[in-house]
PDB file of C-alpha atoms in Angstrom:
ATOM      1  CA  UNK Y   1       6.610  -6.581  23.023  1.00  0.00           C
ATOM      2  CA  UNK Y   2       3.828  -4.716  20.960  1.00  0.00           C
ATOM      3  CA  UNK Y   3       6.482  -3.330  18.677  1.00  0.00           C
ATOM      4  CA  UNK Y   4       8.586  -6.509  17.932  1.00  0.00           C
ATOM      5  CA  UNK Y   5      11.595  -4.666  18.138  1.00  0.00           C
ATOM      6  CA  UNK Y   6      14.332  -5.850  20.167  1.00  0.00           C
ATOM      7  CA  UNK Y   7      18.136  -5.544  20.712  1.00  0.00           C
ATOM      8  CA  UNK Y   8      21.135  -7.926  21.384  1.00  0.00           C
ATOM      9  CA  UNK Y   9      23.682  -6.836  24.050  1.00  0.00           C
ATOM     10  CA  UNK Y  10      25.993  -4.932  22.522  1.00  0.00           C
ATOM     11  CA  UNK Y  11      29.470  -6.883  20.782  1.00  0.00           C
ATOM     12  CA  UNK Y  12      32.818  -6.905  22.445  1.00  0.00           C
ATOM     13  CA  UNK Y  13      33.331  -3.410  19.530  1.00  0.00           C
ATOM     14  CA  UNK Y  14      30.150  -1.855  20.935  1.00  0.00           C
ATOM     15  CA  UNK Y  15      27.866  -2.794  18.268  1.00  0.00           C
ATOM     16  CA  UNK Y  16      24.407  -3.017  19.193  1.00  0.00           C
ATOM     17  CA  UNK Y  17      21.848  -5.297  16.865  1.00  0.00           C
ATOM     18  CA  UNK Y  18      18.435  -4.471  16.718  1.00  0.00           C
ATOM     19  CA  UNK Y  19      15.827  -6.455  15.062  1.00  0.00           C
ATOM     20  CA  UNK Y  20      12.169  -5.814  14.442  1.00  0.00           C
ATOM     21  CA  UNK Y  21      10.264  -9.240  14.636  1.00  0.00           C
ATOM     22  CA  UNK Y  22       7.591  -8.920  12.007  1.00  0.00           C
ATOM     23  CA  UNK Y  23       5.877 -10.584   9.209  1.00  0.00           C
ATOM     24  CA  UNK Y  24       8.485  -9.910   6.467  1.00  0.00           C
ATOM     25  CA  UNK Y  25       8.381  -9.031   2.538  1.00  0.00           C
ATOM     26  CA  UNK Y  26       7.807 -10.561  -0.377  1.00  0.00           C
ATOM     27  CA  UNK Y  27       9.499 -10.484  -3.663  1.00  0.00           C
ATOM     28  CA  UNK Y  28       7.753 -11.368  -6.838  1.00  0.00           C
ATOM     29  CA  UNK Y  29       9.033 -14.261  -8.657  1.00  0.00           C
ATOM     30  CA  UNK Y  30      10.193 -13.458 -12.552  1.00  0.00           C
ATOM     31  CA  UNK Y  31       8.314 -14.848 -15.093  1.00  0.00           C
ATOM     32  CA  UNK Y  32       5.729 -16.077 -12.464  1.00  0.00           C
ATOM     33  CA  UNK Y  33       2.640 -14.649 -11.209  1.00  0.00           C
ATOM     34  CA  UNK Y  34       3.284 -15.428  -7.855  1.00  0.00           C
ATOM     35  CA  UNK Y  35       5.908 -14.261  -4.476  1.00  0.00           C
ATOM     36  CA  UNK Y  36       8.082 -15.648  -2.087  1.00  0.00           C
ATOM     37  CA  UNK Y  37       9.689 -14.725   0.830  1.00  0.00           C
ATOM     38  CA  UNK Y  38      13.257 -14.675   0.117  1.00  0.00           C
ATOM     39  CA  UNK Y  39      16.349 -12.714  -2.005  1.00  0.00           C
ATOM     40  CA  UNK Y  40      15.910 -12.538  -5.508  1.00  0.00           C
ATOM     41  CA  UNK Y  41      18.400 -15.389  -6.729  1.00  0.00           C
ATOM     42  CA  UNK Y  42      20.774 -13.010  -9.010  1.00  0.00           C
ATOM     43  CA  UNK Y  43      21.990 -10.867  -6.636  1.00  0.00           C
ATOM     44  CA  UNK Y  44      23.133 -11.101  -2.654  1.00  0.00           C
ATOM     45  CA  UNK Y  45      20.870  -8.979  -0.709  1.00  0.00           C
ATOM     46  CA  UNK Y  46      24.037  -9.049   1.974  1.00  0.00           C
ATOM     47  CA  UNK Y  47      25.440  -6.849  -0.539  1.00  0.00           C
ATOM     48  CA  UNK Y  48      22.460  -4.146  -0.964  1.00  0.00           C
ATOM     49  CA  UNK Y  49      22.279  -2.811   2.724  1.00  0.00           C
ATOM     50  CA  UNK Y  50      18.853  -1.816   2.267  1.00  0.00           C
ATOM     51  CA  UNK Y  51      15.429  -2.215   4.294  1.00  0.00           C
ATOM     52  CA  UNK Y  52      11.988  -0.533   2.999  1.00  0.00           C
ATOM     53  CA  UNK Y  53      11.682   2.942   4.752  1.00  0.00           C
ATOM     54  CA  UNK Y  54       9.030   1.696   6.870  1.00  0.00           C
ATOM     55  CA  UNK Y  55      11.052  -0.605   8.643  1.00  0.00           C
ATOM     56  CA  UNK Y  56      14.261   1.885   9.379  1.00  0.00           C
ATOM     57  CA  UNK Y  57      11.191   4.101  11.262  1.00  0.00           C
ATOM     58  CA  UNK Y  58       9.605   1.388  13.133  1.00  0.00           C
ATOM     59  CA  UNK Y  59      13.920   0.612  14.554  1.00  0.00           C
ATOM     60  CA  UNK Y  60      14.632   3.770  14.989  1.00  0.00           C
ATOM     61  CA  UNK Y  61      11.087   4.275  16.890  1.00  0.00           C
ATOM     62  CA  UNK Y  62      12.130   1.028  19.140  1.00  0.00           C
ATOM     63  CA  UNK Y  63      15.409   2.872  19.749  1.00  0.00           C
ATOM     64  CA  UNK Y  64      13.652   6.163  20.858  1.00  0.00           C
ATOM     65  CA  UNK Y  65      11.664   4.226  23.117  1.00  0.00           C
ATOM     66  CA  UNK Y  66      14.133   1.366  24.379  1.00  0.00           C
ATOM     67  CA  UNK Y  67      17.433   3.418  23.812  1.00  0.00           C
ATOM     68  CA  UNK Y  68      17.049   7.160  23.050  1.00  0.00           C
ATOM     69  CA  UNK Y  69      20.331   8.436  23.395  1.00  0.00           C
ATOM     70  CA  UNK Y  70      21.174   5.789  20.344  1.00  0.00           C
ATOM     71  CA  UNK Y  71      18.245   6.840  17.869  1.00  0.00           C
ATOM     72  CA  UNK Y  72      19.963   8.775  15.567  1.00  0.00           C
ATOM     73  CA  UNK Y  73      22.657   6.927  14.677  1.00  0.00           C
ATOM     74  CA  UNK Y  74      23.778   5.660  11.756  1.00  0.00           C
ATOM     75  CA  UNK Y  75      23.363   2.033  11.388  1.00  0.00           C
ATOM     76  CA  UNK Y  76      26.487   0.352   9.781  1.00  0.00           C
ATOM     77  CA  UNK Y  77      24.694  -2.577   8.022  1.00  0.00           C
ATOM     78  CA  UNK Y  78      20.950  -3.461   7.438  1.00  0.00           C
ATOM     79  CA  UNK Y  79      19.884  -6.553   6.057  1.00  0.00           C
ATOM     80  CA  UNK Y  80      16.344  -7.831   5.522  1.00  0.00           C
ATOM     81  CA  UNK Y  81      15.486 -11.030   7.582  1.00  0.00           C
ATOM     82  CA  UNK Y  82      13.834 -13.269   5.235  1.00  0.00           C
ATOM     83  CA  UNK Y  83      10.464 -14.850   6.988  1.00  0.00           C
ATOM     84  CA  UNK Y  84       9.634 -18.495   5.110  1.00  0.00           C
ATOM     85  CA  UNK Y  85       7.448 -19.465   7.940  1.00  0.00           C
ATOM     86  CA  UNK Y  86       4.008 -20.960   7.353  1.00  0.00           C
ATOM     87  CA  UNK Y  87       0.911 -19.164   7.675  1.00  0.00           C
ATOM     88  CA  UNK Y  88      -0.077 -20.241  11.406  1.00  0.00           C
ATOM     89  CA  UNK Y  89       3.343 -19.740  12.292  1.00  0.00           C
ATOM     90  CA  UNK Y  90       3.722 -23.723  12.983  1.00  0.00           C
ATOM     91  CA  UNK Y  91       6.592 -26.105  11.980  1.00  0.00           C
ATOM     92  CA  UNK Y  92       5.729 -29.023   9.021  1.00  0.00           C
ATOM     93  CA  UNK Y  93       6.415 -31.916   9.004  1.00  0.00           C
ATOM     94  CA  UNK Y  94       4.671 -34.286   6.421  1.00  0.00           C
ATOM     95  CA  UNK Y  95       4.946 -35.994   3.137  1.00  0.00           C
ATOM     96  CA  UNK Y  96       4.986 -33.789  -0.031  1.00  0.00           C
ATOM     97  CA  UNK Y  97       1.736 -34.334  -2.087  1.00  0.00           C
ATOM     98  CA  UNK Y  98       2.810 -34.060  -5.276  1.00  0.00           C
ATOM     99  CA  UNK Y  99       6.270 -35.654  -5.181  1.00  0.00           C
ATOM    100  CA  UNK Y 100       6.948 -39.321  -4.404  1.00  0.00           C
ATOM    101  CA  UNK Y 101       9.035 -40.157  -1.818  1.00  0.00           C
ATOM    102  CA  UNK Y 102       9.887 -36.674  -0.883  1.00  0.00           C
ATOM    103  CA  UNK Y 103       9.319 -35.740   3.037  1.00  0.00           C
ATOM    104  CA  UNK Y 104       9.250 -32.416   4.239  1.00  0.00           C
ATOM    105  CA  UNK Y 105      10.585 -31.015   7.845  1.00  0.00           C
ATOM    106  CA  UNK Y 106      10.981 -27.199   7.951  1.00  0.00           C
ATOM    107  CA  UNK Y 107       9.414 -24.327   9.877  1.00  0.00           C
ATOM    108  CA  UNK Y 108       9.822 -20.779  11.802  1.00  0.00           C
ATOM    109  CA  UNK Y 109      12.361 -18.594   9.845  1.00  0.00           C
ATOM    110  CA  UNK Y 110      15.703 -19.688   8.313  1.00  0.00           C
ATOM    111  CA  UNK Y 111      17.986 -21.477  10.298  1.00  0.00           C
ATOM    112  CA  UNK Y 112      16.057 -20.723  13.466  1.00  0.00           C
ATOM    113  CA  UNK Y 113      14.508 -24.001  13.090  1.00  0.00           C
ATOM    114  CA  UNK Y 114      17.712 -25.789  13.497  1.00  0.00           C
ATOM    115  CA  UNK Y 115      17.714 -26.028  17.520  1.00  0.00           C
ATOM    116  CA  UNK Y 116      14.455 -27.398  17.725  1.00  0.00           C
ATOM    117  CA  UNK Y 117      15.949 -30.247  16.201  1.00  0.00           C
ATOM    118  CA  UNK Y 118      16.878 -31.910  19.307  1.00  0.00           C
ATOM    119  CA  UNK Y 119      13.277 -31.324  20.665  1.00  0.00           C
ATOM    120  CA  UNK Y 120      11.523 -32.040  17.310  1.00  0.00           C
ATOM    121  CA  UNK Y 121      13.825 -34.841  16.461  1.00  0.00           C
ATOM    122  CA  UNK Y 122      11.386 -37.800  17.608  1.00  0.00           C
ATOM    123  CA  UNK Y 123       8.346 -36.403  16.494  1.00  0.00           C
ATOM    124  CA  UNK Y 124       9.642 -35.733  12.952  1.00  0.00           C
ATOM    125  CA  UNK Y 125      10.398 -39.772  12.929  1.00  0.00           C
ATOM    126  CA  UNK Y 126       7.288 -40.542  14.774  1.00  0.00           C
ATOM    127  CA  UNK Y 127       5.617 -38.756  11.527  1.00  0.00           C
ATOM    128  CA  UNK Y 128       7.764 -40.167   9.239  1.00  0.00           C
ATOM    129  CA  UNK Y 129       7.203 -43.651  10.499  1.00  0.00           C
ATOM    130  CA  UNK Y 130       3.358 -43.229  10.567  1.00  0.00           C
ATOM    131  CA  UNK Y 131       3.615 -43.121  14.411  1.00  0.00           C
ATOM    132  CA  UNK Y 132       3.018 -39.679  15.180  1.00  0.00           C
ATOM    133  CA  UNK Y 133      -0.588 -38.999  16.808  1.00  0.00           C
ATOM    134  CA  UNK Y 134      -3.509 -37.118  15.040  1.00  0.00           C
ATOM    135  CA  UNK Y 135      -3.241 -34.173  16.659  1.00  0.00           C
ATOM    136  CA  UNK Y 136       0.786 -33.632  15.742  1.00  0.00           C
ATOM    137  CA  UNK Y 137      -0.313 -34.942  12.407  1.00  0.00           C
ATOM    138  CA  UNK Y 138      -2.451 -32.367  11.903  1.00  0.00           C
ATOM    139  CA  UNK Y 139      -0.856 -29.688  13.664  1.00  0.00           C
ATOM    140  CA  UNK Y 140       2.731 -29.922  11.498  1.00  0.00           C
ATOM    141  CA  UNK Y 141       0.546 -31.261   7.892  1.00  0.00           C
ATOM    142  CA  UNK Y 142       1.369 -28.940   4.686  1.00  0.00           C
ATOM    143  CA  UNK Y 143      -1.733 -27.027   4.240  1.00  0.00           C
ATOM    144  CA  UNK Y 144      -1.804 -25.169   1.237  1.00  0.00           C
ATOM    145  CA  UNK Y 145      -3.901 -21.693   2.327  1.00  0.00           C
ATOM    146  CA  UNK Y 146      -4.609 -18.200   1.482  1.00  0.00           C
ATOM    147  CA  UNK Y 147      -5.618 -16.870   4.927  1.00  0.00           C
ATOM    148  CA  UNK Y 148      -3.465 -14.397   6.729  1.00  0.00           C
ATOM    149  CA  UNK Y 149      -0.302 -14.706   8.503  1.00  0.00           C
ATOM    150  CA  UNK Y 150      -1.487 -15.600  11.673  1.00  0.00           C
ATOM    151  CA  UNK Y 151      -0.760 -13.200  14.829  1.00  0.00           C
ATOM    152  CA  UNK Y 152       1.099 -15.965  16.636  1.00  0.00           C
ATOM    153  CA  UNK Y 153       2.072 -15.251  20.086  1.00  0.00           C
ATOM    154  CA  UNK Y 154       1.862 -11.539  20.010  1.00  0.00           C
ATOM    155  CA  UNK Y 155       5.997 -11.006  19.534  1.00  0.00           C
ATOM    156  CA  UNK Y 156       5.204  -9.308  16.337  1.00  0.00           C
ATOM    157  CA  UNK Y 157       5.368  -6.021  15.405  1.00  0.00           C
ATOM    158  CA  UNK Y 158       4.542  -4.207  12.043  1.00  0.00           C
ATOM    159  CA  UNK Y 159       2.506  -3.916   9.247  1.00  0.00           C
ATOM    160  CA  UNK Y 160       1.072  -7.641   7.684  1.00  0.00           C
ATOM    161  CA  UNK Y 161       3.573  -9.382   4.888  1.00  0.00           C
ATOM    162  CA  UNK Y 162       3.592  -6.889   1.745  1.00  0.00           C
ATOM    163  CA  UNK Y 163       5.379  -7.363  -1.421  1.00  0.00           C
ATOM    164  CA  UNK Y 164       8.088  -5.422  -1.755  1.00  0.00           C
ATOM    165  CA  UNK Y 165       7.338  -2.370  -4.640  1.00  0.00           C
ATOM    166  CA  UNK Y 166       9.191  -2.529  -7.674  1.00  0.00           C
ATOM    167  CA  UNK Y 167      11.357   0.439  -6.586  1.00  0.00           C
ATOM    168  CA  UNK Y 168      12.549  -1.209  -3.449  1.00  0.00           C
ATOM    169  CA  UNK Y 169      13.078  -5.075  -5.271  1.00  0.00           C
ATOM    170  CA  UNK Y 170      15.409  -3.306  -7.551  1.00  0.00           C
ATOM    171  CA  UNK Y 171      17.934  -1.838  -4.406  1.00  0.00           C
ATOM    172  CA  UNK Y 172      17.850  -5.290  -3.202  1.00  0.00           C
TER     173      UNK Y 172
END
């Protein structure tokens, strides 16, 4: 899975989904000197239809190569997946430093963290009870960083995180 593109049987109206599990794309924050991961706030990127260039190439290259006889078609919606996940890829779960009282769970991307929840469920209250062992303690801790995204299992395909250039945060 070198690539990190792959495709969802096709719907009951022959529509095929094809995804291209990657780092993501940043947006830059206004007023801030900093990015995130996510949709600027004013707008619905539901709305936009639009990926960066690189990214229609890299699915239409996973078509040639898993699907060919579907490669030039025309998609009939694109959306950007918006990747929030840490930068070794691992779930946190730990007290926030700077905010009394305020416990953070979260982890992989969006609301694919949600069914862990029945696996992650005990250890997130072992944690938050002080009962969790030092090595999920420091596996799932916040830790602020600046390294790299981490290559993770291998699933991913694509160029590292970028920010998103001006041109292509204002089609969003």
């Amino acid at each position: 899975m070198t690539s990190g593109i792959f495709v969802f049987a096709p719907t009951q109206n022959n529509i095929l989904k094809v995804m291209r599990h990657g780092y993501g794309y940043e947006t830059t924050m206004a007023n801030q000197r900093r990015t995130k991961s996510g949709p600027k706030l004013l707008s619905s990127q539901a709305t936009s239809n639009f990926i960066p260039d690189e990214a229609d190439a890299a699915l239409r290259a996973g078509f040639a190569f898993l699907l060919p006889r579907f490669k030039d078609r025309p998609w009939i919606k694109r959306r950007l997946c918006w990747y929030s996940d840490t930068r070794d890829a691992n779930f946190i779960i730990d007290r926030y430093p700077s905010i009394s009282g305020m416990f953070l769970v979260t982890g992989i991307v969006g609301n694919n963290a949600f069914k862990f929840l029945p696996i992650l469920g005990r250890y997130v209250s072992n944690i938050f009870e002080g009962r969790g062992s030092d090595v999920q303690r420091q596996r799932w801790a916040l830790k602020p960083t600046n390294k790299p995204m981490s290559k993770g299992d291998g699933s991913r395909g694509g160029p590292v995180r970028r920010v998103l250039t001006y041109h292509e945060q204002a089609k969003l």
